[in-house]
JSON list of C-alpha atoms in Angstrom, two decimals:
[
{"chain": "I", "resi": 1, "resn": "UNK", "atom": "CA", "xyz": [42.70, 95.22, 57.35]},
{"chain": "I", "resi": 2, "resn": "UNK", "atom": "CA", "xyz": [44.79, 98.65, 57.74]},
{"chain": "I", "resi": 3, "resn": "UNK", "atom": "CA", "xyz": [45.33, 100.30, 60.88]},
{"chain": "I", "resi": 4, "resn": "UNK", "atom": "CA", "xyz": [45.79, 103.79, 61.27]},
{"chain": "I", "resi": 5, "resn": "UNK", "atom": "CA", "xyz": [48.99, 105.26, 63.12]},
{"chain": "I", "resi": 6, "resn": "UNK", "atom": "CA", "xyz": [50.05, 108.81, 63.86]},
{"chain": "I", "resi": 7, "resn": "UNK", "atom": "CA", "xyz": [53.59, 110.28, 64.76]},
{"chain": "I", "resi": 8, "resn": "UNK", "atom": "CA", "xyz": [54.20, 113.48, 66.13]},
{"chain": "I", "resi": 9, "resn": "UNK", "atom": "CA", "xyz": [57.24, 115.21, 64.68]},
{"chain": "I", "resi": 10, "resn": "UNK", "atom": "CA", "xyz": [58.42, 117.82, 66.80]},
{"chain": "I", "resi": 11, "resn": "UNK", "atom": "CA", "xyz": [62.03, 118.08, 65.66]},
{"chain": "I", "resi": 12, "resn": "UNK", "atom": "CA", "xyz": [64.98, 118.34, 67.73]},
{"chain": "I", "resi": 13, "resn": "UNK", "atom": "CA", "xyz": [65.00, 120.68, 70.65]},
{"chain": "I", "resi": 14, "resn": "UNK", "atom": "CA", "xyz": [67.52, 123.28, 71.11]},
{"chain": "I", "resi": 15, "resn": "UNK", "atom": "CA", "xyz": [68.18, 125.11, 74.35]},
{"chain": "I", "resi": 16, "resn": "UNK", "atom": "CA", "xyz": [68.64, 128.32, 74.63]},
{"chain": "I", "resi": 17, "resn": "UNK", "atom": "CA", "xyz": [67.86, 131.84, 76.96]},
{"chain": "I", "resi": 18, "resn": "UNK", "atom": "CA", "xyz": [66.62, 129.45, 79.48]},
{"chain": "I", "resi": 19, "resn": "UNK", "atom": "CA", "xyz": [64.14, 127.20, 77.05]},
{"chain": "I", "resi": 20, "resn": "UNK", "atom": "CA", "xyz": [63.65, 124.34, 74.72]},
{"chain": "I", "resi": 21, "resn": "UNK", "atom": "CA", "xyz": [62.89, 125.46, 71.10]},
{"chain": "I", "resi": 22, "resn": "UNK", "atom": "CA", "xyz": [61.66, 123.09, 68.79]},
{"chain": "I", "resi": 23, "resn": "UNK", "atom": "CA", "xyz": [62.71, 122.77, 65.20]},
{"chain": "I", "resi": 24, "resn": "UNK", "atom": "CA", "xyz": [59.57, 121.68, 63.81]},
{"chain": "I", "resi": 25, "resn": "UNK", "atom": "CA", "xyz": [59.57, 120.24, 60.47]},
{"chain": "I", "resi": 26, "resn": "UNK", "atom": "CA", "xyz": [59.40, 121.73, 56.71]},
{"chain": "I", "resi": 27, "resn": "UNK", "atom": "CA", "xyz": [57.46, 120.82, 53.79]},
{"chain": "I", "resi": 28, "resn": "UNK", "atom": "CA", "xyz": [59.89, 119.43, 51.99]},
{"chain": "I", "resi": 29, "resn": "UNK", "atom": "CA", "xyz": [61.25, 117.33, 55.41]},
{"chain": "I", "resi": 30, "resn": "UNK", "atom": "CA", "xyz": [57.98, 115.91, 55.17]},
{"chain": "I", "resi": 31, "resn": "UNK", "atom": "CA", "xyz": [57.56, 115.00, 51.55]},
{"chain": "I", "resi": 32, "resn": "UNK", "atom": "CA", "xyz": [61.05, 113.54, 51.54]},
{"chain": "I", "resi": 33, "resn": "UNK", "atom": "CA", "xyz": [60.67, 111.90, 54.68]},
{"chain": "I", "resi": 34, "resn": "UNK", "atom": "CA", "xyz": [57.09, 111.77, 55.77]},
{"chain": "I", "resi": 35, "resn": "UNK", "atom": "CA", "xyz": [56.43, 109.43, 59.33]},
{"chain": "I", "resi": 36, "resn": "UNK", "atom": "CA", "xyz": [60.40, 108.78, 58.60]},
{"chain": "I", "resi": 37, "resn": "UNK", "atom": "CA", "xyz": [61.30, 112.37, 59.62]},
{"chain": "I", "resi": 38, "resn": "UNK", "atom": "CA", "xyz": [64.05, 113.17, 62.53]},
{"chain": "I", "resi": 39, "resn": "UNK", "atom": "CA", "xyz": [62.62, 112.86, 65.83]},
{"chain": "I", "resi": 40, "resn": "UNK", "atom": "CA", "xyz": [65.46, 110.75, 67.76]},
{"chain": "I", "resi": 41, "resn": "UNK", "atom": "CA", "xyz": [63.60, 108.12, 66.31]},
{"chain": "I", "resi": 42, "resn": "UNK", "atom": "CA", "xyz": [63.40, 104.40, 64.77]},
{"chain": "I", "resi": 43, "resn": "UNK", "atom": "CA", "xyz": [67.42, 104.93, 63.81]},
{"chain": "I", "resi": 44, "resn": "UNK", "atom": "CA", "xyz": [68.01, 104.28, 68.41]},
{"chain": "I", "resi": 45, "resn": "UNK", "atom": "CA", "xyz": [67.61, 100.92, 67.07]},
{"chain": "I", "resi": 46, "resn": "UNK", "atom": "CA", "xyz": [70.87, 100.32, 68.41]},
{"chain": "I", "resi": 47, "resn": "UNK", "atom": "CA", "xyz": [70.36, 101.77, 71.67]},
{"chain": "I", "resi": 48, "resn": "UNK", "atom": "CA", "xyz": [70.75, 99.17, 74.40]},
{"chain": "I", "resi": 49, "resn": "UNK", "atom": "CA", "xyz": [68.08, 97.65, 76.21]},
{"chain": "I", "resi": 50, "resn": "UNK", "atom": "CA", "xyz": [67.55, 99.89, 79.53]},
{"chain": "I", "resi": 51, "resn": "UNK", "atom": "CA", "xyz": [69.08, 103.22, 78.00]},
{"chain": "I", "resi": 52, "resn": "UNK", "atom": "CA", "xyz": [67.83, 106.39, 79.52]},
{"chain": "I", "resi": 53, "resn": "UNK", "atom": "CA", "xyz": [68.19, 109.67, 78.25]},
{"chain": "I", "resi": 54, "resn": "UNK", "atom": "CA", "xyz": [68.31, 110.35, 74.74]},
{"chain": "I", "resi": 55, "resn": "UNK", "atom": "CA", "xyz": [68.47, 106.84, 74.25]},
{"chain": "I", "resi": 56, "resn": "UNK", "atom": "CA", "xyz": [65.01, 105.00, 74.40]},
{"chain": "I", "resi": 57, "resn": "UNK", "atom": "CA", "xyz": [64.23, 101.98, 75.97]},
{"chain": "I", "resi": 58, "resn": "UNK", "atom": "CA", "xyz": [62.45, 99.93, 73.85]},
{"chain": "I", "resi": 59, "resn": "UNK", "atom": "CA", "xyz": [64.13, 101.31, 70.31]},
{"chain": "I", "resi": 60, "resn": "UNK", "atom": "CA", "xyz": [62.26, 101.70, 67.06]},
{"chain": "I", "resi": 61, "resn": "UNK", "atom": "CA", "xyz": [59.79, 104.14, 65.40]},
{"chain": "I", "resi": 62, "resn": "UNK", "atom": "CA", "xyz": [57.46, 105.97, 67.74]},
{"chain": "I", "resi": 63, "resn": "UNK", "atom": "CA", "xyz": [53.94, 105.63, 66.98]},
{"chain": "I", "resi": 64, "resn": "UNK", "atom": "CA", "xyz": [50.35, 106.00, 68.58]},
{"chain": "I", "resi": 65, "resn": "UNK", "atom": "CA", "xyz": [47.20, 104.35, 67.33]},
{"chain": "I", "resi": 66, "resn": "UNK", "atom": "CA", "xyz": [45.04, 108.04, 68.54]},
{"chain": "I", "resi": 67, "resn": "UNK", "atom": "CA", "xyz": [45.71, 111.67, 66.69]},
{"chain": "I", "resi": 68, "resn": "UNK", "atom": "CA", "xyz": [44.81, 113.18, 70.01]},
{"chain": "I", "resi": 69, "resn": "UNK", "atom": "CA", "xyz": [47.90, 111.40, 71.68]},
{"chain": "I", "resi": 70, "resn": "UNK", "atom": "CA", "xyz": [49.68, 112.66, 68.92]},
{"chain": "I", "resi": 71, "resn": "UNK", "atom": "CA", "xyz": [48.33, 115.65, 69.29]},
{"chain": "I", "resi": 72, "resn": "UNK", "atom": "CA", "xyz": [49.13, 116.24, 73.06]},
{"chain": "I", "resi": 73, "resn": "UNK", "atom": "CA", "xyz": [52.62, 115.31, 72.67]},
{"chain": "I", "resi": 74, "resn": "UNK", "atom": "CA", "xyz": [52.56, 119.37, 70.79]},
{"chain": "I", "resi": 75, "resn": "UNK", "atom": "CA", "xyz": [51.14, 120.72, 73.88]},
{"chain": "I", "resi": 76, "resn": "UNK", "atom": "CA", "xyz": [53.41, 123.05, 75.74]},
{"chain": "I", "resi": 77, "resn": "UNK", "atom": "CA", "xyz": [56.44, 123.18, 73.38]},
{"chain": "I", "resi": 78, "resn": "UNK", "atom": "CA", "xyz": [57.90, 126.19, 72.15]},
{"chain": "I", "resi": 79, "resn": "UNK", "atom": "CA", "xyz": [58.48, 125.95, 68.06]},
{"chain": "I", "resi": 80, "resn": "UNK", "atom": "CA", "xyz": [60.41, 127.90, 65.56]},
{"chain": "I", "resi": 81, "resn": "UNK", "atom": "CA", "xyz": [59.22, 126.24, 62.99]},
{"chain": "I", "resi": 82, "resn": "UNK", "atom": "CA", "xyz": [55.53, 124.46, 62.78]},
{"chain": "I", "resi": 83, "resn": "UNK", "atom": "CA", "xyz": [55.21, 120.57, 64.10]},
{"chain": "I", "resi": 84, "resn": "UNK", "atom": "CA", "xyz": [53.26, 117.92, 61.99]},
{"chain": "I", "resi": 85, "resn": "UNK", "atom": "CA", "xyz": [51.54, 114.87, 62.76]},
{"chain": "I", "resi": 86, "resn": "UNK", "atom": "CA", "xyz": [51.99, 112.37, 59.88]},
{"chain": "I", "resi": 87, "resn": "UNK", "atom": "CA", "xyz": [49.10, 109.83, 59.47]},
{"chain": "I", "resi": 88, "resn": "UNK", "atom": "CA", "xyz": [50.20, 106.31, 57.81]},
{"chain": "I", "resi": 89, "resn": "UNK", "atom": "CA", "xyz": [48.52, 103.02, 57.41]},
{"chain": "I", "resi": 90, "resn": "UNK", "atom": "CA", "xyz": [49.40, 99.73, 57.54]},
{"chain": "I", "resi": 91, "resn": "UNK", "atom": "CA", "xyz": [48.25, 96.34, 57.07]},
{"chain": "I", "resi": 92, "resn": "UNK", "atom": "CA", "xyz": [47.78, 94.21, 60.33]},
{"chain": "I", "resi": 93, "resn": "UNK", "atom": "CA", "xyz": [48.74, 90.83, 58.29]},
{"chain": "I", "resi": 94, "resn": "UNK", "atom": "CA", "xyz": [52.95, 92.10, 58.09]},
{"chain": "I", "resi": 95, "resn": "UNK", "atom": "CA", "xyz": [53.28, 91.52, 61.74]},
{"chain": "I", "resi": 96, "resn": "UNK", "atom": "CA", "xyz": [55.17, 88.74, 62.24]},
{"chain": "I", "resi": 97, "resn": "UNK", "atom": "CA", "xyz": [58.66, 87.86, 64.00]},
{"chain": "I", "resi": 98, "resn": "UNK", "atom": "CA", "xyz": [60.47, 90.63, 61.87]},
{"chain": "I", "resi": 99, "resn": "UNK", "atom": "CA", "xyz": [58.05, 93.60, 61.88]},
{"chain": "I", "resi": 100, "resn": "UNK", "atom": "CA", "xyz": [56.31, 93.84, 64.85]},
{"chain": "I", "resi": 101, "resn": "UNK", "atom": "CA", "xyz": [55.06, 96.83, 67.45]},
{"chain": "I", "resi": 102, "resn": "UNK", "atom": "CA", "xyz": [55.79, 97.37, 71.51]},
{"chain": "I", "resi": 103, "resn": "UNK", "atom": "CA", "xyz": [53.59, 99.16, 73.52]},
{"chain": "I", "resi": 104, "resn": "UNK", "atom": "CA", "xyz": [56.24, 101.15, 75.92]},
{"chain": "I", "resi": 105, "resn": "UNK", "atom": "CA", "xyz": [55.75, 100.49, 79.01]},
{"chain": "I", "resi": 106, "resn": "UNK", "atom": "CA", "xyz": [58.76, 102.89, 80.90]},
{"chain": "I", "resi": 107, "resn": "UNK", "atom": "CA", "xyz": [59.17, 100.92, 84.02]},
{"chain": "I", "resi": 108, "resn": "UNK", "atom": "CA", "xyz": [59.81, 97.59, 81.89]},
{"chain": "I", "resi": 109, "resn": "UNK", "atom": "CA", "xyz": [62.42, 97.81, 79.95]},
{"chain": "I", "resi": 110, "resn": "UNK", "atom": "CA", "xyz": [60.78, 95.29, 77.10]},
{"chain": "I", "resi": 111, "resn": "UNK", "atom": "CA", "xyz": [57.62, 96.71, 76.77]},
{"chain": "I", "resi": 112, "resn": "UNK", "atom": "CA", "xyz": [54.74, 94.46, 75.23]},
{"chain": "I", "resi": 113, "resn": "UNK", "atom": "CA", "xyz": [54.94, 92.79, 71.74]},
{"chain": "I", "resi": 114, "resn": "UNK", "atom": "CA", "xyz": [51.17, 94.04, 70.37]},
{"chain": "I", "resi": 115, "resn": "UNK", "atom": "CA", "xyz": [49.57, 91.57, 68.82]},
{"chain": "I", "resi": 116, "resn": "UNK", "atom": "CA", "xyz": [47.11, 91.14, 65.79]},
{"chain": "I", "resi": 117, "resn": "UNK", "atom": "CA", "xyz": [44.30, 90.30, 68.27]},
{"chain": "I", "resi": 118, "resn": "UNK", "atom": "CA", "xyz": [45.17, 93.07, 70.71]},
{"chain": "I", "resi": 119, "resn": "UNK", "atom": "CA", "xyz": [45.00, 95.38, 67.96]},
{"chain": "I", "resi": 120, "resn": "UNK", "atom": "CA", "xyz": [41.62, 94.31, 66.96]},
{"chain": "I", "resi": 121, "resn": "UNK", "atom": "CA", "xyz": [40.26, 94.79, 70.23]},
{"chain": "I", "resi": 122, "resn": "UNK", "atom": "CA", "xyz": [41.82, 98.67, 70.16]},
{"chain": "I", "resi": 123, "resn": "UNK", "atom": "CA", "xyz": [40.23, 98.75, 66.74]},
{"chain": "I", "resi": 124, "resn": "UNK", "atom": "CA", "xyz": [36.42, 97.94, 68.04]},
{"chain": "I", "resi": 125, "resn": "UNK", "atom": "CA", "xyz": [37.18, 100.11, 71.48]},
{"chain": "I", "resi": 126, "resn": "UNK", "atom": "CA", "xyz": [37.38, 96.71, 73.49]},
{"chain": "I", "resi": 127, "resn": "UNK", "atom": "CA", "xyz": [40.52, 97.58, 75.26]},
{"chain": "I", "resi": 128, "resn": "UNK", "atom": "CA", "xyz": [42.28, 100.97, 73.76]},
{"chain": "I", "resi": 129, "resn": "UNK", "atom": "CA", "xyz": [45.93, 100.66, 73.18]},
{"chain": "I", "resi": 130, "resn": "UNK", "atom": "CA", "xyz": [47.45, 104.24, 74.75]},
{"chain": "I", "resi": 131, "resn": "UNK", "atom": "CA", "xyz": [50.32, 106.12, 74.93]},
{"chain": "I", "resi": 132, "resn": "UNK", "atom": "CA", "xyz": [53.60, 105.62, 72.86]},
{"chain": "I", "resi": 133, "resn": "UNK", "atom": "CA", "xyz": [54.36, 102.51, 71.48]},
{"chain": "I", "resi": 134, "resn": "UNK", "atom": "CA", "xyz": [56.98, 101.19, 68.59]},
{"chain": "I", "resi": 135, "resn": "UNK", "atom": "CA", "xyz": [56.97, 99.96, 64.86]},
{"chain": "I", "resi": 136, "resn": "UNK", "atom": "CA", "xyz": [60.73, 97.76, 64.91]},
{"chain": "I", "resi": 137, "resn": "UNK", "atom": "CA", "xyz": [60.71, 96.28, 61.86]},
{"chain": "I", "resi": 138, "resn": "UNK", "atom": "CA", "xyz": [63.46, 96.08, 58.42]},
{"chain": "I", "resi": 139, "resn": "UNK", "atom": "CA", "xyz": [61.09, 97.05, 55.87]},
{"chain": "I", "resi": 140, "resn": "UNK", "atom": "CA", "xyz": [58.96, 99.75, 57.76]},
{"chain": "I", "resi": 141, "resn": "UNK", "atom": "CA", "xyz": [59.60, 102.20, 54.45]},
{"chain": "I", "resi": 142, "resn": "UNK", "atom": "CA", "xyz": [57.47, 100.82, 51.71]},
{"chain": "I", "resi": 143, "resn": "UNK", "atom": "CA", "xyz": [54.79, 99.44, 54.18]},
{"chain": "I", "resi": 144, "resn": "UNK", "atom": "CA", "xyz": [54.67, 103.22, 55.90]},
{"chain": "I", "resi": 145, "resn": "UNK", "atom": "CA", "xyz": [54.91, 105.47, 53.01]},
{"chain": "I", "resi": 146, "resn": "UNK", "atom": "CA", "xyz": [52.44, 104.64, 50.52]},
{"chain": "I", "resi": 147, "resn": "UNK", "atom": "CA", "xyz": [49.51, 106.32, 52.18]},
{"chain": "I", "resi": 148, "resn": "UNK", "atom": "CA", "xyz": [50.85, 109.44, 54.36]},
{"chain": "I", "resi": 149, "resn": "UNK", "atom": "CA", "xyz": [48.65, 112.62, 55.13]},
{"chain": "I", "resi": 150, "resn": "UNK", "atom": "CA", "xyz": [50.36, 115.25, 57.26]},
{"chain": "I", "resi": 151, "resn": "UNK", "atom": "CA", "xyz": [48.79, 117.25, 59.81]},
{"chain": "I", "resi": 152, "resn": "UNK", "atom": "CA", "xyz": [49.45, 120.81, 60.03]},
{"chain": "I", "resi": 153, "resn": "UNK", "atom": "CA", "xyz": [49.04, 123.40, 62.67]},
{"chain": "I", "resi": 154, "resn": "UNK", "atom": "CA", "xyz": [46.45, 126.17, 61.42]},
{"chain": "I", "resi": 155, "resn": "UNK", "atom": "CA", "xyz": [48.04, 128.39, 64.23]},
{"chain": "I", "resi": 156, "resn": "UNK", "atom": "CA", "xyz": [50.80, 129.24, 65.73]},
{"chain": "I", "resi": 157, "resn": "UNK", "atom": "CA", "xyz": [50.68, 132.32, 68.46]},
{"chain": "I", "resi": 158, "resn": "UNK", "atom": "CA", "xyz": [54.03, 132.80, 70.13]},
{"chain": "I", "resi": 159, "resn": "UNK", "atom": "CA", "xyz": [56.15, 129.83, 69.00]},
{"chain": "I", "resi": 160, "resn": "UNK", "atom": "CA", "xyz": [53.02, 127.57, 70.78]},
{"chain": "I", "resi": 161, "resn": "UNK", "atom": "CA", "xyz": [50.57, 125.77, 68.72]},
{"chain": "I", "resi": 162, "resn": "UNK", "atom": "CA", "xyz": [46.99, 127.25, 69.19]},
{"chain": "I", "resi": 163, "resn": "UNK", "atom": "CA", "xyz": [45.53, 123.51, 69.52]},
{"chain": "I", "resi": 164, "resn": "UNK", "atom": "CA", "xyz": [42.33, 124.73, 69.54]},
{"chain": "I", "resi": 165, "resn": "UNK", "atom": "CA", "xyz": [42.56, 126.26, 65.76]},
{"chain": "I", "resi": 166, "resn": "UNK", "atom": "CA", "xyz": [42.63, 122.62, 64.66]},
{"chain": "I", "resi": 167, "resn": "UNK", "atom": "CA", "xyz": [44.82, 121.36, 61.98]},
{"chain": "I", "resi": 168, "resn": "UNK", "atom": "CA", "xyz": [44.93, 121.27, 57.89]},
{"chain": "I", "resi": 169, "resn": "UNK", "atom": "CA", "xyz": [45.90, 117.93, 55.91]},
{"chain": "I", "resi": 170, "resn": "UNK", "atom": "CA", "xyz": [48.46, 118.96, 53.77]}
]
């Protein structure tokens, strides 16, 4: 069975008069890079358990089972060039000891080690898994980019994305 993730790539934020501005992502950022883009991302792998900051606590790739979560982390940012959310799939019988994904829990610095059955119950709406969790794992590439779709803004009014004008597949 395949699962269905989402990551929101925002880019990095620069400050400046006053404000974040986003650096979005380009076309070719995405076909070269797909879920894999820049986003102070899977590479914090390093990071040490408790870091705050720029540094996350439980390191790895952020993920979220729900496009709308996705989705809401474009809310309210300020972009100079347009966001994406990149759809990937992958197949729930890799998780084992070496691949696995952590719901992130902020107040624990561990998080939760999601497992196949938890997953299952997400899938059939038993209990939904929300909010950010992680993909840690060696081998995330070849699982993760065989079957991407990226979401693109259809609008963008004033560096914000007009949510409500949906988004294309690219």
């Amino acid at each position: 069975m395949e699962v269905k993730i989402y990551r929101a790539i925002t880019g990095k934020g620069i400050f400046g008069d006053g404000k974040y501005i986003h650096s979005g992502v380009s076309d070719n950022d995405l076909d070269t890079n797909g879920i894999f883009c820049s986003n102070h991302s899977y590479a914090q792998y390093n990071s040490m358990p408790g870091s705050v900051g720029p540094n996350l606590r439980v390191p790895g790739l952020p993920i979220y089972f729900n496009f709308n979560e996705a989705v809401f982390l474009l809310k309210s940012k300020l972009f100079n060039l347009a966001p994406a959310i990149v759809e990937s799939r992958f197949p729930l019988d890799v998780l084992n000891d070496n691949f696995r994904i952590v719901r992130n829990y902020w107040e624990i610095v561990y998080g939760k080690i999601l497992t196949p059955e938890d997953i299952m119950k997400h899938l059939t709406q038993e209990q939904i898994i929300a909010g950010e969790c992680f993909m840690q794992g060696s081998s995330l590439v070849g699982i993760l980019r065989d079957n991407e779709f990226f979401y693109r803004p259809n609008l963008i009014i004033n560096n914000v994305v007009d949510i409500n004008a949906g988004f294309r597949i690219k």
